[in-house]
Amino acid sequence: MAEALLEIKDLKTYFHTENGVVPSVDGVSFSLKKGETIAIVGESGSGKSVTSLSIMGLIGSPGKIEGGEVLFEGQDLTTMSKRNMRKLRGNDIAMIFQEPLTSLNPLFTVGNQISESIRLHQKASKEEAKIKSIEMLKKVGIPRAEKVYSSYPHLLSGGMRQRVMIAMALSCNPKLLIADEPTTALDVTIQAQILQLMKNLTNENDTSIMLITHDLGVVAEMVDTVIVMYAGQVVEYTDVFTLFKEPKHPYTKGLLDSTPKIHELKDELQSIEGTVPAPGTITQGCKFQTRCTRATAKCFVEEPELKELSSNHKVRCWLHEQEEVAI
Amino acid sequence: MGKFLIRRLLQIIPVLFIISFVVFCLVFVAGDPVALMLPEDASPEDIEQLRESLGLNEPFHIQYFTYMLGLFQLDFGESFRYGQSALPIVLERLPATLELAAASMIVAIVIAIPLGIWSATKKNSPLDLLATGGSVLWKAMPNFWLGIMLILLFSVTLGWFPVSGRGNFSHLVLPALTLGTGIAAEMTRLIRSSMLEILNQDYIRTAKSKGIRDFYVVNKHAFRNALIPVVTITALQTSTVVGGTLITETVFSWPGLGQLLIQAVNTRDMAIVQASVFIIAFFVILMNLLADIIYKLLDPRIKY
């Protein structure tokens, strides 16, 4: 096994609001190897995006990383100088965002925005950056790349803009690509194309991907390892096959049950009752207690630890502690 | 762009028509200038005779027709006070006003752009509070009062600048500061709030994620976007600036259009009033046209 490219240890990102401290990410740990694709899955408000922005060092006020380490190739990004962090950002770690429609600056041409990174990180001249940008646009499957290079984002469709974002993110051959729900805003037919494109391009350079999504279909298609997050915590952490075959956490099971399956046509889709509690509202016991169908008295009092069931399967639930005791 | 310009210029014509009509009506209802032109003991016959000779006895539509006929030849009639054609008198005053307005805009821009950007990027810092608080205070200060205070301090007490009048650069400093800082106060708040909105946009996050220095993120990616509403609102405020020049010119005895207009209103010198208002309106329209052009240059999404 290769050494970890990214290692997150007990990351805590809190938001200091007028109503007190809100722990958006509360002690998250995981690691990512070179060339590996990992998915962070969870509902809105589970802390997925805050985790990725914390890695990028883009948490703005009132949010703050309160504890833990983000080790990228052994260097802790949380204590790195702003200047060094900027050198890393866009070069070694790149990011693609959820909304291609608003993620590109409307006043600058596509070419200007792609070559900006290339010129900055690779010290390329204007002409070199242009050649490289057009090459990237061709790579992401944009027809008439030269023309698109000098057009403005509003002239492109959502799918095209997301391709431009991918071209921009991969233009400096990053070691890690963070994709925050890259296909959520796109048509279903385009989604598969974009995912395939990301996979092909990152395979070329052995780029690791951290994919943030709530779409388990996407997970099954392209991921090696899955982290299920709930209310700022990791609740289940395993490889993709185990996750679909033997989900252990009631929340993971709920997520899987609420995914439509073509061979089990039902009239109504299952859902997990309720919504993710606002961060900081549950102070005692398991964070999932309010929505769990199998909650016991213990779940309301004591908070479970993330427990290792086997070498590649961790879960945060009292049910499995008890199972083990029973065995 | 060429077509757009021609179309936009043609649009000015009907607007000018409407303005000329409104100006005429205002003057028509403003009252009879004859009473002011003759000595108090003038006989009713004398008054009647003067009214007759000025065409003031004619009905509304005949007077309007005569007025429009003159207007097409750029003739606003003769000034009662100066005894000569009104337009050349007005045009003679124009450069002084343009000089003051331009100097004030430069003062405003030089203060407001850095201050607005800086207070948005350092939101809620003591310096931001000082800037926003200061701009409210500044905006609340009437122009004439600020002008008088500046004269008292810098001209009377310190003797650095002349008290009034127009001449070399030193004459321009105080009036330009009076008018310019007032505009700057408004503009600073505008740029600040516009910047704050833009700095929260997704594409700013994208720019940051590329590792671009904060300085470029703010000044390249954010500022140009923030400028769009600022340009629009500033252009719409040209009329406020014109109002400001009227007052500032009077305070500093600046021999511009504003001073002339106020004198003309006081003496009911209607030809001068009509010509001045017409020229001012023309410049306000021109400024709005300029804003539209800048708007188009800034934002590629704009289609006309």
JSON list of N, CA and C in Angstrom, two decimals, chain A residues 251-288:
[
{"chain": "A", "resi": 251, "resn": "TYR", "atom": "N", "xyz": [-28.05, 4.77, 9.64]},
{"chain": "A", "resi": 251, "resn": "TYR", "atom": "CA", "xyz": [-28.14, 5.90, 8.72]},
{"chain": "A", "resi": 251, "resn": "TYR", "atom": "C", "xyz": [-27.73, 5.48, 7.31]},
{"chain": "A", "resi": 252, "resn": "THR", "atom": "N", "xyz": [-26.65, 4.72, 7.21]},
{"chain": "A", "resi": 252, "resn": "THR", "atom": "CA", "xyz": [-26.20, 4.23, 5.91]},
{"chain": "A", "resi": 252, "resn": "THR", "atom": "C", "xyz": [-27.29, 3.35, 5.28]},
{"chain": "A", "resi": 253, "resn": "LYS", "atom": "N", "xyz": [-27.87, 2.50, 6.10]},
{"chain": "A", "resi": 253, "resn": "LYS", "atom": "CA", "xyz": [-28.94, 1.63, 5.60]},
{"chain": "A", "resi": 253, "resn": "LYS", "atom": "C", "xyz": [-30.09, 2.48, 5.08]},
{"chain": "A", "resi": 254, "resn": "GLY", "atom": "N", "xyz": [-30.41, 3.50, 5.85]},
{"chain": "A", "resi": 254, "resn": "GLY", "atom": "CA", "xyz": [-31.49, 4.41, 5.44]},
{"chain": "A", "resi": 254, "resn": "GLY", "atom": "C", "xyz": [-31.18, 5.06, 4.11]},
{"chain": "A", "resi": 255, "resn": "LEU", "atom": "N", "xyz": [-29.95, 5.50, 3.94]},
{"chain": "A", "resi": 255, "resn": "LEU", "atom": "CA", "xyz": [-29.54, 6.14, 2.68]},
{"chain": "A", "resi": 255, "resn": "LEU", "atom": "C", "xyz": [-29.67, 5.16, 1.53]},
{"chain": "A", "resi": 256, "resn": "LEU", "atom": "N", "xyz": [-29.21, 3.93, 1.75]},
{"chain": "A", "resi": 256, "resn": "LEU", "atom": "CA", "xyz": [-29.27, 2.93, 0.69]},
{"chain": "A", "resi": 256, "resn": "LEU", "atom": "C", "xyz": [-30.72, 2.60, 0.35]},
{"chain": "A", "resi": 257, "resn": "ASP", "atom": "N", "xyz": [-31.55, 2.51, 1.37]},
{"chain": "A", "resi": 257, "resn": "ASP", "atom": "CA", "xyz": [-32.97, 2.18, 1.14]},
{"chain": "A", "resi": 257, "resn": "ASP", "atom": "C", "xyz": [-33.69, 3.29, 0.39]},
{"chain": "A", "resi": 258, "resn": "SER", "atom": "N", "xyz": [-33.20, 4.50, 0.58]},
{"chain": "A", "resi": 258, "resn": "SER", "atom": "CA", "xyz": [-33.92, 5.60, -0.07]},
{"chain": "A", "resi": 258, "resn": "SER", "atom": "C", "xyz": [-33.42, 5.83, -1.51]},
{"chain": "A", "resi": 259, "resn": "THR", "atom": "N", "xyz": [-32.51, 4.97, -1.99]},
{"chain": "A", "resi": 259, "resn": "THR", "atom": "CA", "xyz": [-32.08, 5.06, -3.38]},
{"chain": "A", "resi": 259, "resn": "THR", "atom": "C", "xyz": [-32.98, 4.18, -4.23]},
{"chain": "A", "resi": 260, "resn": "PRO", "atom": "N", "xyz": [-33.56, 4.70, -5.28]},
{"chain": "A", "resi": 260, "resn": "PRO", "atom": "CA", "xyz": [-34.45, 3.88, -6.10]},
{"chain": "A", "resi": 260, "resn": "PRO", "atom": "C", "xyz": [-33.66, 2.77, -6.83]},
{"chain": "A", "resi": 261, "resn": "LYS", "atom": "N", "xyz": [-34.22, 1.59, -6.87]},
{"chain": "A", "resi": 261, "resn": "LYS", "atom": "CA", "xyz": [-33.57, 0.48, -7.58]},
{"chain": "A", "resi": 261, "resn": "LYS", "atom": "C", "xyz": [-34.49, -0.02, -8.67]},
{"chain": "A", "resi": 262, "resn": "ILE", "atom": "N", "xyz": [-33.91, -0.28, -9.82]},
{"chain": "A", "resi": 262, "resn": "ILE", "atom": "CA", "xyz": [-34.73, -0.58, -10.98]},
{"chain": "A", "resi": 262, "resn": "ILE", "atom": "C", "xyz": [-35.43, -1.93, -10.87]},
{"chain": "A", "resi": 263, "resn": "HIS", "atom": "N", "xyz": [-34.82, -2.89, -10.16]},
{"chain": "A", "resi": 263, "resn": "HIS", "atom": "CA", "xyz": [-35.43, -4.21, -10.09]},
{"chain": "A", "resi": 263, "resn": "HIS", "atom": "C", "xyz": [-36.42, -4.35, -8.94]},
{"chain": "A", "resi": 264, "resn": "GLU", "atom": "N", "xyz": [-36.52, -3.36, -8.11]},
{"chain": "A", "resi": 264, "resn": "GLU", "atom": "CA", "xyz": [-37.51, -3.43, -7.03]},
{"chain": "A", "resi": 264, "resn": "GLU", "atom": "C", "xyz": [-38.49, -2.28, -7.15]},
{"chain": "A", "resi": 265, "resn": "LEU", "atom": "N", "xyz": [-39.29, -2.32, -8.19]},
{"chain": "A", "resi": 265, "resn": "LEU", "atom": "CA", "xyz": [-40.21, -1.19, -8.40]},
{"chain": "A", "resi": 265, "resn": "LEU", "atom": "C", "xyz": [-41.21, -1.10, -7.27]},
{"chain": "A", "resi": 266, "resn": "LYS", "atom": "N", "xyz": [-41.21, 0.03, -6.62]},
{"chain": "A", "resi": 266, "resn": "LYS", "atom": "CA", "xyz": [-42.17, 0.27, -5.54]},
{"chain": "A", "resi": 266, "resn": "LYS", "atom": "C", "xyz": [-42.96, 1.52, -5.87]},
{"chain": "A", "resi": 267, "resn": "ASP", "atom": "N", "xyz": [-44.10, 1.62, -5.23]},
{"chain": "A", "resi": 267, "resn": "ASP", "atom": "CA", "xyz": [-44.91, 2.81, -5.47]},
{"chain": "A", "resi": 267, "resn": "ASP", "atom": "C", "xyz": [-44.28, 4.03, -4.84]},
{"chain": "A", "resi": 268, "resn": "GLU", "atom": "N", "xyz": [-43.73, 3.81, -3.68]},
{"chain": "A", "resi": 268, "resn": "GLU", "atom": "CA", "xyz": [-43.23, 4.96, -2.95]},
{"chain": "A", "resi": 268, "resn": "GLU", "atom": "C", "xyz": [-41.78, 4.72, -2.52]},
{"chain": "A", "resi": 269, "resn": "LEU", "atom": "N", "xyz": [-40.99, 5.74, -2.60]},
{"chain": "A", "resi": 269, "resn": "LEU", "atom": "CA", "xyz": [-39.59, 5.63, -2.17]},
{"chain": "A", "resi": 269, "resn": "LEU", "atom": "C", "xyz": [-39.52, 5.71, -0.66]},
{"chain": "A", "resi": 270, "resn": "GLN", "atom": "N", "xyz": [-38.58, 4.96, -0.10]},
{"chain": "A", "resi": 270, "resn": "GLN", "atom": "CA", "xyz": [-38.36, 5.06, 1.34]},
{"chain": "A", "resi": 270, "resn": "GLN", "atom": "C", "xyz": [-37.58, 6.33, 1.64]},
{"chain": "A", "resi": 271, "resn": "SER", "atom": "N", "xyz": [-37.79, 6.86, 2.80]},
{"chain": "A", "resi": 271, "resn": "SER", "atom": "CA", "xyz": [-36.97, 8.00, 3.19]},
{"chain": "A", "resi": 271, "resn": "SER", "atom": "C", "xyz": [-36.64, 7.89, 4.67]},
{"chain": "A", "resi": 272, "resn": "ILE", "atom": "N", "xyz": [-35.63, 8.66, 5.08]},
{"chain": "A", "resi": 272, "resn": "ILE", "atom": "CA", "xyz": [-35.31, 8.71, 6.50]},
{"chain": "A", "resi": 272, "resn": "ILE", "atom": "C", "xyz": [-36.13, 9.85, 7.07]},
{"chain": "A", "resi": 273, "resn": "GLU", "atom": "N", "xyz": [-36.96, 9.55, 8.05]},
{"chain": "A", "resi": 273, "resn": "GLU", "atom": "CA", "xyz": [-37.82, 10.58, 8.62]},
{"chain": "A", "resi": 273, "resn": "GLU", "atom": "C", "xyz": [-37.00, 11.72, 9.21]},
{"chain": "A", "resi": 274, "resn": "GLY", "atom": "N", "xyz": [-37.52, 12.91, 9.10]},
{"chain": "A", "resi": 274, "resn": "GLY", "atom": "CA", "xyz": [-36.86, 14.05, 9.75]},
{"chain": "A", "resi": 274, "resn": "GLY", "atom": "C", "xyz": [-35.72, 14.62, 8.93]},
{"chain": "A", "resi": 275, "resn": "THR", "atom": "N", "xyz": [-34.99, 15.55, 9.54]},
{"chain": "A", "resi": 275, "resn": "THR", "atom": "CA", "xyz": [-33.86, 16.17, 8.86]},
{"chain": "A", "resi": 275, "resn": "THR", "atom": "C", "xyz": [-32.65, 16.17, 9.79]},
{"chain": "A", "resi": 276, "resn": "VAL", "atom": "N", "xyz": [-31.50, 16.49, 9.20]},
{"chain": "A", "resi": 276, "resn": "VAL", "atom": "CA", "xyz": [-30.28, 16.55, 10.00]},
{"chain": "A", "resi": 276, "resn": "VAL", "atom": "C", "xyz": [-30.48, 17.62, 11.07]},
{"chain": "A", "resi": 277, "resn": "PRO", "atom": "N", "xyz": [-30.20, 17.30, 12.35]},
{"chain": "A", "resi": 277, "resn": "PRO", "atom": "CA", "xyz": [-30.39, 18.33, 13.38]},
{"chain": "A", "resi": 277, "resn": "PRO", "atom": "C", "xyz": [-29.40, 19.47, 13.18]},
{"chain": "A", "resi": 278, "resn": "ALA", "atom": "N", "xyz": [-29.81, 20.67, 13.53]},
{"chain": "A", "resi": 278, "resn": "ALA", "atom": "CA", "xyz": [-28.89, 21.80, 13.44]},
{"chain": "A", "resi": 278, "resn": "ALA", "atom": "C", "xyz": [-27.67, 21.51, 14.29]},
{"chain": "A", "resi": 279, "resn": "PRO", "atom": "N", "xyz": [-26.47, 21.80, 13.77]},
{"chain": "A", "resi": 279, "resn": "PRO", "atom": "CA", "xyz": [-25.27, 21.49, 14.53]},
{"chain": "A", "resi": 279, "resn": "PRO", "atom": "C", "xyz": [-25.34, 22.10, 15.93]},
{"chain": "A", "resi": 280, "resn": "GLY", "atom": "N", "xyz": [-24.94, 21.32, 16.90]},
{"chain": "A", "resi": 280, "resn": "GLY", "atom": "CA", "xyz": [-24.88, 21.83, 18.27]},
{"chain": "A", "resi": 280, "resn": "GLY", "atom": "C", "xyz": [-26.16, 21.64, 19.06]},
{"chain": "A", "resi": 281, "resn": "THR", "atom": "N", "xyz": [-27.25, 21.14, 18.40]},
{"chain": "A", "resi": 281, "resn": "THR", "atom": "CA", "xyz": [-28.50, 20.99, 19.16]},
{"chain": "A", "resi": 281, "resn": "THR", "atom": "C", "xyz": [-28.51, 19.70, 19.98]},
{"chain": "A", "resi": 282, "resn": "ILE", "atom": "N", "xyz": [-27.81, 18.67, 19.47]},
{"chain": "A", "resi": 282, "resn": "ILE", "atom": "CA", "xyz": [-27.75, 17.42, 20.25]},
{"chain": "A", "resi": 282, "resn": "ILE", "atom": "C", "xyz": [-26.44, 17.40, 21.02]},
{"chain": "A", "resi": 283, "resn": "THR", "atom": "N", "xyz": [-26.55, 17.51, 22.33]},
{"chain": "A", "resi": 283, "resn": "THR", "atom": "CA", "xyz": [-25.34, 17.61, 23.13]},
{"chain": "A", "resi": 283, "resn": "THR", "atom": "C", "xyz": [-25.02, 16.30, 23.84]},
{"chain": "A", "resi": 284, "resn": "GLN", "atom": "N", "xyz": [-25.98, 15.41, 23.87]},
{"chain": "A", "resi": 284, "resn": "GLN", "atom": "CA", "xyz": [-25.80, 14.18, 24.63]},
{"chain": "A", "resi": 284, "resn": "GLN", "atom": "C", "xyz": [-26.16, 12.98, 23.76]},
{"chain": "A", "resi": 285, "resn": "GLY", "atom": "N", "xyz": [-25.37, 11.94, 23.85]},
{"chain": "A", "resi": 285, "resn": "GLY", "atom": "CA", "xyz": [-25.69, 10.71, 23.15]},
{"chain": "A", "resi": 285, "resn": "GLY", "atom": "C", "xyz": [-25.36, 10.77, 21.67]},
{"chain": "A", "resi": 286, "resn": "CYS", "atom": "N", "xyz": [-25.91, 9.76, 20.94]},
{"chain": "A", "resi": 286, "resn": "CYS", "atom": "CA", "xyz": [-25.64, 9.64, 19.51]},
{"chain": "A", "resi": 286, "resn": "CYS", "atom": "C", "xyz": [-26.34, 10.75, 18.74]},
{"chain": "A", "resi": 287, "resn": "LYS", "atom": "N", "xyz": [-25.64, 11.30, 17.75]},
{"chain": "A", "resi": 287, "resn": "LYS", "atom": "CA", "xyz": [-26.20, 12.42, 16.97]},
{"chain": "A", "resi": 287, "resn": "LYS", "atom": "C", "xyz": [-27.41, 11.99, 16.12]},
{"chain": "A", "resi": 288, "resn": "PHE", "atom": "N", "xyz": [-27.51, 10.66, 15.87]},
{"chain": "A", "resi": 288, "resn": "PHE", "atom": "CA", "xyz": [-28.56, 10.17, 14.99]},
{"chain": "A", "resi": 288, "resn": "PHE", "atom": "C", "xyz": [-29.81, 9.74, 15.77]}
]
